[in-house]
């Protein structure tokens, strides 16, 4: 509708709006509205809706609780002061916020159970990141011979996995060079190739599984594991000390709450 238009200044979406098509407001690089408010009548944000819009201007994004899905590339390369997700969002599509300059940390919706490949790749989210309890897997797909990790190359400093997280796929947190602490819970089963590669600041990994998860040999590639503390349940300490990759951690100790 307005893709690549030269519209400048502020704009507001009418409250009664119920549908916005794909790429409707994409590549509007003069858009300067401080607030982008998704109307309450919208239940799905279409793919590419605001991709590459806003130029160097930053925005506050407010997504109402009626929205259940954010489409692929919806806000890719759009810069934000803040993002407020409605609690009903269950799906964030591929590359939805890829390359976005996002100031500070984000709070993901508590009911989120589908988080697409590259969703926040190359964005600047920072601080503490908690994954929702209903999120079972972080998805990673290959594009142009390159893996698109969900939070690859972001600025997060501390990660807490959700209760039901079982699978961290390839490159999910690769290149998060400010990441210091990772806290993962008891249902984790697998950590994929380069999932935490080049996380140079990593100091502590807490893992609450009684059995060592399957971990690819290069999952922590580039990290000096001899300097990293691994805390696990007391009954599992010896198992981790004799398991491939886990036995490379310099300090394996019992976790104390």
PDB file of N, CA and C in Angstrom, residues 25-83:
ATOM      1  N   UNK A  25       3.981  -1.246   4.706  1.00  0.00           N
ATOM      2  CA  UNK A  25       4.713  -0.034   5.074  1.00  0.00           C
ATOM      3  C   UNK A  25       6.226  -0.251   4.985  1.00  0.00           C
ATOM      4  N   UNK A  26       6.646  -1.117   4.107  1.00  0.00           N
ATOM      5  CA  UNK A  26       8.078  -1.429   3.991  1.00  0.00           C
ATOM      6  C   UNK A  26       8.838  -0.313   3.278  1.00  0.00           C
ATOM      7  N   UNK A  27      10.109  -0.191   3.629  1.00  0.00           N
ATOM      8  CA  UNK A  27      11.056   0.716   2.970  1.00  0.00           C
ATOM      9  C   UNK A  27      10.583   2.175   2.944  1.00  0.00           C
ATOM     10  N   UNK A  28       9.897   2.580   4.004  1.00  0.00           N
ATOM     11  CA  UNK A  28       9.523   3.995   4.165  1.00  0.00           C
ATOM     12  C   UNK A  28      10.594   4.643   5.033  1.00  0.00           C
ATOM     13  N   UNK A  29      11.708   5.021   4.414  1.00  0.00           N
ATOM     14  CA  UNK A  29      12.878   5.406   5.200  1.00  0.00           C
ATOM     15  C   UNK A  29      12.801   6.806   5.798  1.00  0.00           C
ATOM     16  N   UNK A  30      11.732   7.546   5.527  1.00  0.00           N
ATOM     17  CA  UNK A  30      11.572   8.875   6.135  1.00  0.00           C
ATOM     18  C   UNK A  30      10.550   8.867   7.269  1.00  0.00           C
ATOM     19  N   UNK A  31      10.036   7.698   7.578  1.00  0.00           N
ATOM     20  CA  UNK A  31       9.031   7.591   8.645  1.00  0.00           C
ATOM     21  C   UNK A  31       9.643   8.001   9.981  1.00  0.00           C
ATOM     22  N   UNK A  32       9.025   8.958  10.664  1.00  0.00           N
ATOM     23  CA  UNK A  32       9.619   9.470  11.906  1.00  0.00           C
ATOM     24  C   UNK A  32       8.701   9.357  13.115  1.00  0.00           C
ATOM     25  N   UNK A  33       7.586   8.649  12.988  1.00  0.00           N
ATOM     26  CA  UNK A  33       6.692   8.454  14.140  1.00  0.00           C
ATOM     27  C   UNK A  33       7.448   7.801  15.283  1.00  0.00           C
ATOM     28  N   UNK A  34       7.411   8.418  16.449  1.00  0.00           N
ATOM     29  CA  UNK A  34       8.113   7.848  17.599  1.00  0.00           C
ATOM     30  C   UNK A  34       7.448   6.554  18.054  1.00  0.00           C
ATOM     31  N   UNK A  35       6.116   6.509  17.974  1.00  0.00           N
ATOM     32  CA  UNK A  35       5.379   5.335  18.422  1.00  0.00           C
ATOM     33  C   UNK A  35       4.745   4.615  17.231  1.00  0.00           C
ATOM     34  N   UNK A  36       4.927   3.300  17.183  1.00  0.00           N
ATOM     35  CA  UNK A  36       4.206   2.458  16.237  1.00  0.00           C
ATOM     36  C   UNK A  36       3.278   1.585  17.066  1.00  0.00           C
ATOM     37  N   UNK A  37       1.978   1.856  16.965  1.00  0.00           N
ATOM     38  CA  UNK A  37       0.991   1.134  17.773  1.00  0.00           C
ATOM     39  C   UNK A  37       0.163   0.254  16.847  1.00  0.00           C
ATOM     40  N   UNK A  38       0.226  -1.054  17.057  1.00  0.00           N
ATOM     41  CA  UNK A  38      -0.570  -1.980  16.254  1.00  0.00           C
ATOM     42  C   UNK A  38      -2.000  -1.976  16.797  1.00  0.00           C
ATOM     43  N   UNK A  39      -2.984  -1.629  15.970  1.00  0.00           N
ATOM     44  CA  UNK A  39      -4.373  -1.514  16.452  1.00  0.00           C
ATOM     45  C   UNK A  39      -4.909  -2.817  17.048  1.00  0.00           C
ATOM     46  N   UNK A  40      -5.868  -2.674  17.941  1.00  0.00           N
ATOM     47  CA  UNK A  40      -6.428  -3.828  18.642  1.00  0.00           C
ATOM     48  C   UNK A  40      -7.174  -4.783  17.720  1.00  0.00           C
ATOM     49  N   UNK A  41      -7.617  -4.294  16.545  1.00  0.00           N
ATOM     50  CA  UNK A  41      -8.327  -5.169  15.619  1.00  0.00           C
ATOM     51  C   UNK A  41      -7.426  -6.119  14.850  1.00  0.00           C
ATOM     52  N   UNK A  42      -6.123  -5.888  14.881  1.00  0.00           N
ATOM     53  CA  UNK A  42      -5.165  -6.737  14.160  1.00  0.00           C
ATOM     54  C   UNK A  42      -4.831  -7.966  14.999  1.00  0.00           C
ATOM     55  N   UNK A  43      -4.969  -9.153  14.400  1.00  0.00           N
ATOM     56  CA  UNK A  43      -4.592 -10.384  15.110  1.00  0.00           C
ATOM     57  C   UNK A  43      -3.315 -11.004  14.560  1.00  0.00           C
ATOM     58  N   UNK A  44      -2.935 -10.629  13.353  1.00  0.00           N
ATOM     59  CA  UNK A  44      -1.718 -11.154  12.746  1.00  0.00           C
ATOM     60  C   UNK A  44      -0.981 -10.026  12.037  1.00  0.00           C
ATOM     61  N   UNK A  45       0.304  -9.875  12.345  1.00  0.00           N
ATOM     62  CA  UNK A  45       1.140  -8.895  11.674  1.00  0.00           C
ATOM     63  C   UNK A  45       1.745  -9.570  10.451  1.00  0.00           C
ATOM     64  N   UNK A  46       1.423  -9.070   9.283  1.00  0.00           N
ATOM     65  CA  UNK A  46       1.797  -9.719   8.028  1.00  0.00           C
ATOM     66  C   UNK A  46       3.308  -9.673   7.787  1.00  0.00           C
ATOM     67  N   UNK A  47       3.827 -10.611   6.988  1.00  0.00           N
ATOM     68  CA  UNK A  47       5.251 -10.626   6.663  1.00  0.00           C
ATOM     69  C   UNK A  47       5.717  -9.309   6.039  1.00  0.00           C
ATOM     70  N   UNK A  48       6.871  -8.855   6.487  1.00  0.00           N
ATOM     71  CA  UNK A  48       7.486  -7.671   5.894  1.00  0.00           C
ATOM     72  C   UNK A  48       6.730  -6.377   6.081  1.00  0.00           C
ATOM     73  N   UNK A  49       5.835  -6.306   7.045  1.00  0.00           N
ATOM     74  CA  UNK A  49       4.936  -5.163   7.141  1.00  0.00           C
ATOM     75  C   UNK A  49       5.679  -3.830   7.246  1.00  0.00           C
ATOM     76  N   UNK A  50       6.738  -3.768   8.072  1.00  0.00           N
ATOM     77  CA  UNK A  50       7.502  -2.528   8.237  1.00  0.00           C
ATOM     78  C   UNK A  50       8.979  -2.702   7.876  1.00  0.00           C
ATOM     79  N   UNK A  51       9.327  -3.750   7.183  1.00  0.00           N
ATOM     80  CA  UNK A  51      10.736  -4.042   6.939  1.00  0.00           C
ATOM     81  C   UNK A  51      11.445  -2.846   6.280  1.00  0.00           C
ATOM     82  N   UNK A  52      12.634  -2.534   6.813  1.00  0.00           N
ATOM     83  CA  UNK A  52      13.484  -1.449   6.291  1.00  0.00           C
ATOM     84  C   UNK A  52      12.842  -0.071   6.370  1.00  0.00           C
ATOM     85  N   UNK A  53      11.898   0.138   7.267  1.00  0.00           N
ATOM     86  CA  UNK A  53      11.267   1.450   7.391  1.00  0.00           C
ATOM     87  C   UNK A  53      11.871   2.244   8.545  1.00  0.00           C
ATOM     88  N   UNK A  54      11.747   3.568   8.452  1.00  0.00           N
ATOM     89  CA  UNK A  54      12.158   4.440   9.547  1.00  0.00           C
ATOM     90  C   UNK A  54      13.536   5.031   9.418  1.00  0.00           C
ATOM     91  N   UNK A  55      14.338   4.566   8.447  1.00  0.00           N
ATOM     92  CA  UNK A  55      15.679   5.098   8.291  1.00  0.00           C
ATOM     93  C   UNK A  55      16.474   4.981   9.573  1.00  0.00           C
ATOM     94  N   UNK A  56      17.052   6.091  10.026  1.00  0.00           N
ATOM     95  CA  UNK A  56      17.836   6.083  11.275  1.00  0.00           C
ATOM     96  C   UNK A  56      16.994   6.460  12.482  1.00  0.00           C
ATOM     97  N   UNK A  57      15.693   6.702  12.286  1.00  0.00           N
ATOM     98  CA  UNK A  57      14.816   7.054  13.404  1.00  0.00           C
ATOM     99  C   UNK A  57      14.500   5.823  14.245  1.00  0.00           C
ATOM    100  N   UNK A  58      14.358   6.036  15.557  1.00  0.00           N
ATOM    101  CA  UNK A  58      13.974   4.951  16.457  1.00  0.00           C
ATOM    102  C   UNK A  58      12.524   5.123  16.886  1.00  0.00           C
ATOM    103  N   UNK A  59      11.897   3.995  17.256  1.00  0.00           N
ATOM    104  CA  UNK A  59      10.477   3.986  17.560  1.00  0.00           C
ATOM    105  C   UNK A  59      10.213   3.182  18.828  1.00  0.00           C
ATOM    106  N   UNK A  60       9.062   3.397  19.410  1.00  0.00           N
ATOM    107  CA  UNK A  60       8.517   2.529  20.448  1.00  0.00           C
ATOM    108  C   UNK A  60       7.443   1.673  19.789  1.00  0.00           C
ATOM    109  N   UNK A  61       7.622   0.360  19.829  1.00  0.00           N
ATOM    110  CA  UNK A  61       6.661  -0.549  19.202  1.00  0.00           C
ATOM    111  C   UNK A  61       5.743  -1.136  20.267  1.00  0.00           C
ATOM    112  N   UNK A  62       4.437  -0.985  20.074  1.00  0.00           N
ATOM    113  CA  UNK A  62       3.455  -1.518  21.018  1.00  0.00           C
ATOM    114  C   UNK A  62       2.509  -2.463  20.290  1.00  0.00           C
ATOM    115  N   UNK A  63       2.539  -3.724  20.692  1.00  0.00           N
ATOM    116  CA  UNK A  63       1.732  -4.758  20.062  1.00  0.00           C
ATOM    117  C   UNK A  63       0.658  -5.195  21.051  1.00  0.00           C
ATOM    118  N   UNK A  64      -0.600  -5.010  20.696  1.00  0.00           N
ATOM    119  CA  UNK A  64      -1.687  -5.299  21.622  1.00  0.00           C
ATOM    120  C   UNK A  64      -1.879  -6.803  21.834  1.00  0.00           C
ATOM    121  N   UNK A  65      -2.636  -7.116  22.864  1.00  0.00           N
ATOM    122  CA  UNK A  65      -2.793  -8.505  23.286  1.00  0.00           C
ATOM    123  C   UNK A  65      -3.617  -9.349  22.318  1.00  0.00           C
ATOM    124  N   UNK A  66      -4.280  -8.745  21.342  1.00  0.00           N
ATOM    125  CA  UNK A  66      -5.045  -9.538  20.369  1.00  0.00           C
ATOM    126  C   UNK A  66      -4.153 -10.178  19.308  1.00  0.00           C
ATOM    127  N   UNK A  67      -2.939  -9.684  19.156  1.00  0.00           N
ATOM    128  CA  UNK A  67      -2.029 -10.213  18.137  1.00  0.00           C
ATOM    129  C   UNK A  67      -1.484 -11.570  18.591  1.00  0.00           C
ATOM    130  N   UNK A  68      -1.610 -12.578  17.724  1.00  0.00           N
ATOM    131  CA  UNK A  68      -1.103 -13.911  18.046  1.00  0.00           C
ATOM    132  C   UNK A  68       0.136 -14.286  17.237  1.00  0.00           C
ATOM    133  N   UNK A  69       0.380 -13.574  16.123  1.00  0.00           N
ATOM    134  CA  UNK A  69       1.482 -13.962  15.241  1.00  0.00           C
ATOM    135  C   UNK A  69       2.142 -12.732  14.622  1.00  0.00           C
ATOM    136  N   UNK A  70       3.469 -12.746  14.607  1.00  0.00           N
ATOM    137  CA  UNK A  70       4.261 -11.713  13.932  1.00  0.00           C
ATOM    138  C   UNK A  70       4.959 -12.393  12.763  1.00  0.00           C
ATOM    139  N   UNK A  71       4.699 -11.940  11.556  1.00  0.00           N
ATOM    140  CA  UNK A  71       5.168 -12.612  10.354  1.00  0.00           C
ATOM    141  C   UNK A  71       6.659 -12.464  10.083  1.00  0.00           C
ATOM    142  N   UNK A  72       7.146 -13.261   9.149  1.00  0.00           N
ATOM    143  CA  UNK A  72       8.552 -13.230   8.741  1.00  0.00           C
ATOM    144  C   UNK A  72       8.947 -11.814   8.310  1.00  0.00           C
ATOM    145  N   UNK A  73      10.123 -11.375   8.756  1.00  0.00           N
ATOM    146  CA  UNK A  73      10.703 -10.083   8.336  1.00  0.00           C
ATOM    147  C   UNK A  73       9.826  -8.877   8.678  1.00  0.00           C
ATOM    148  N   UNK A  74       8.883  -9.031   9.562  1.00  0.00           N
ATOM    149  CA  UNK A  74       7.901  -7.965   9.796  1.00  0.00           C
ATOM    150  C   UNK A  74       8.541  -6.633  10.162  1.00  0.00           C
ATOM    151  N   UNK A  75       9.557  -6.662  11.024  1.00  0.00           N
ATOM    152  CA  UNK A  75      10.195  -5.426  11.481  1.00  0.00           C
ATOM    153  C   UNK A  75      11.710  -5.482  11.288  1.00  0.00           C
ATOM    154  N   UNK A  76      12.176  -6.265  10.350  1.00  0.00           N
ATOM    155  CA  UNK A  76      13.613  -6.406  10.124  1.00  0.00           C
ATOM    156  C   UNK A  76      14.248  -5.066   9.792  1.00  0.00           C
ATOM    157  N   UNK A  77      15.372  -4.793  10.432  1.00  0.00           N
ATOM    158  CA  UNK A  77      16.158  -3.567  10.195  1.00  0.00           C
ATOM    159  C   UNK A  77      15.403  -2.287  10.545  1.00  0.00           C
ATOM    160  N   UNK A  78      14.422  -2.382  11.421  1.00  0.00           N
ATOM    161  CA  UNK A  78      13.752  -1.204  11.974  1.00  0.00           C
ATOM    162  C   UNK A  78      14.313  -0.987  13.377  1.00  0.00           C
ATOM    163  N   UNK A  79      14.600   0.251  13.754  1.00  0.00           N
ATOM    164  CA  UNK A  79      15.256   0.542  15.021  1.00  0.00           C
ATOM    165  C   UNK A  79      14.243   0.971  16.078  1.00  0.00           C
ATOM    166  N   UNK A  80      14.468   0.491  17.320  1.00  0.00           N
ATOM    167  CA  UNK A  80      13.479   0.707  18.379  1.00  0.00           C
ATOM    168  C   UNK A  80      14.130   1.173  19.681  1.00  0.00           C
ATOM    169  N   UNK A  81      13.424   2.096  20.353  1.00  0.00           N
ATOM    170  CA  UNK A  81      13.756   2.391  21.746  1.00  0.00           C
ATOM    171  C   UNK A  81      13.271   1.250  22.637  1.00  0.00           C
ATOM    172  N   UNK A  82      12.070   0.753  22.329  1.00  0.00           N
ATOM    173  CA  UNK A  82      11.478  -0.301  23.153  1.00  0.00           C
ATOM    174  C   UNK A  82      10.498  -1.108  22.319  1.00  0.00           C
ATOM    175  N   UNK A  83      10.254  -2.349  22.767  1.00  0.00           N
ATOM    176  CA  UNK A  83       9.251  -3.208  22.144  1.00  0.00           C
ATOM    177  C   UNK A  83       8.382  -3.785  23.264  1.00  0.00           C
TER     178      UNK A  83
END
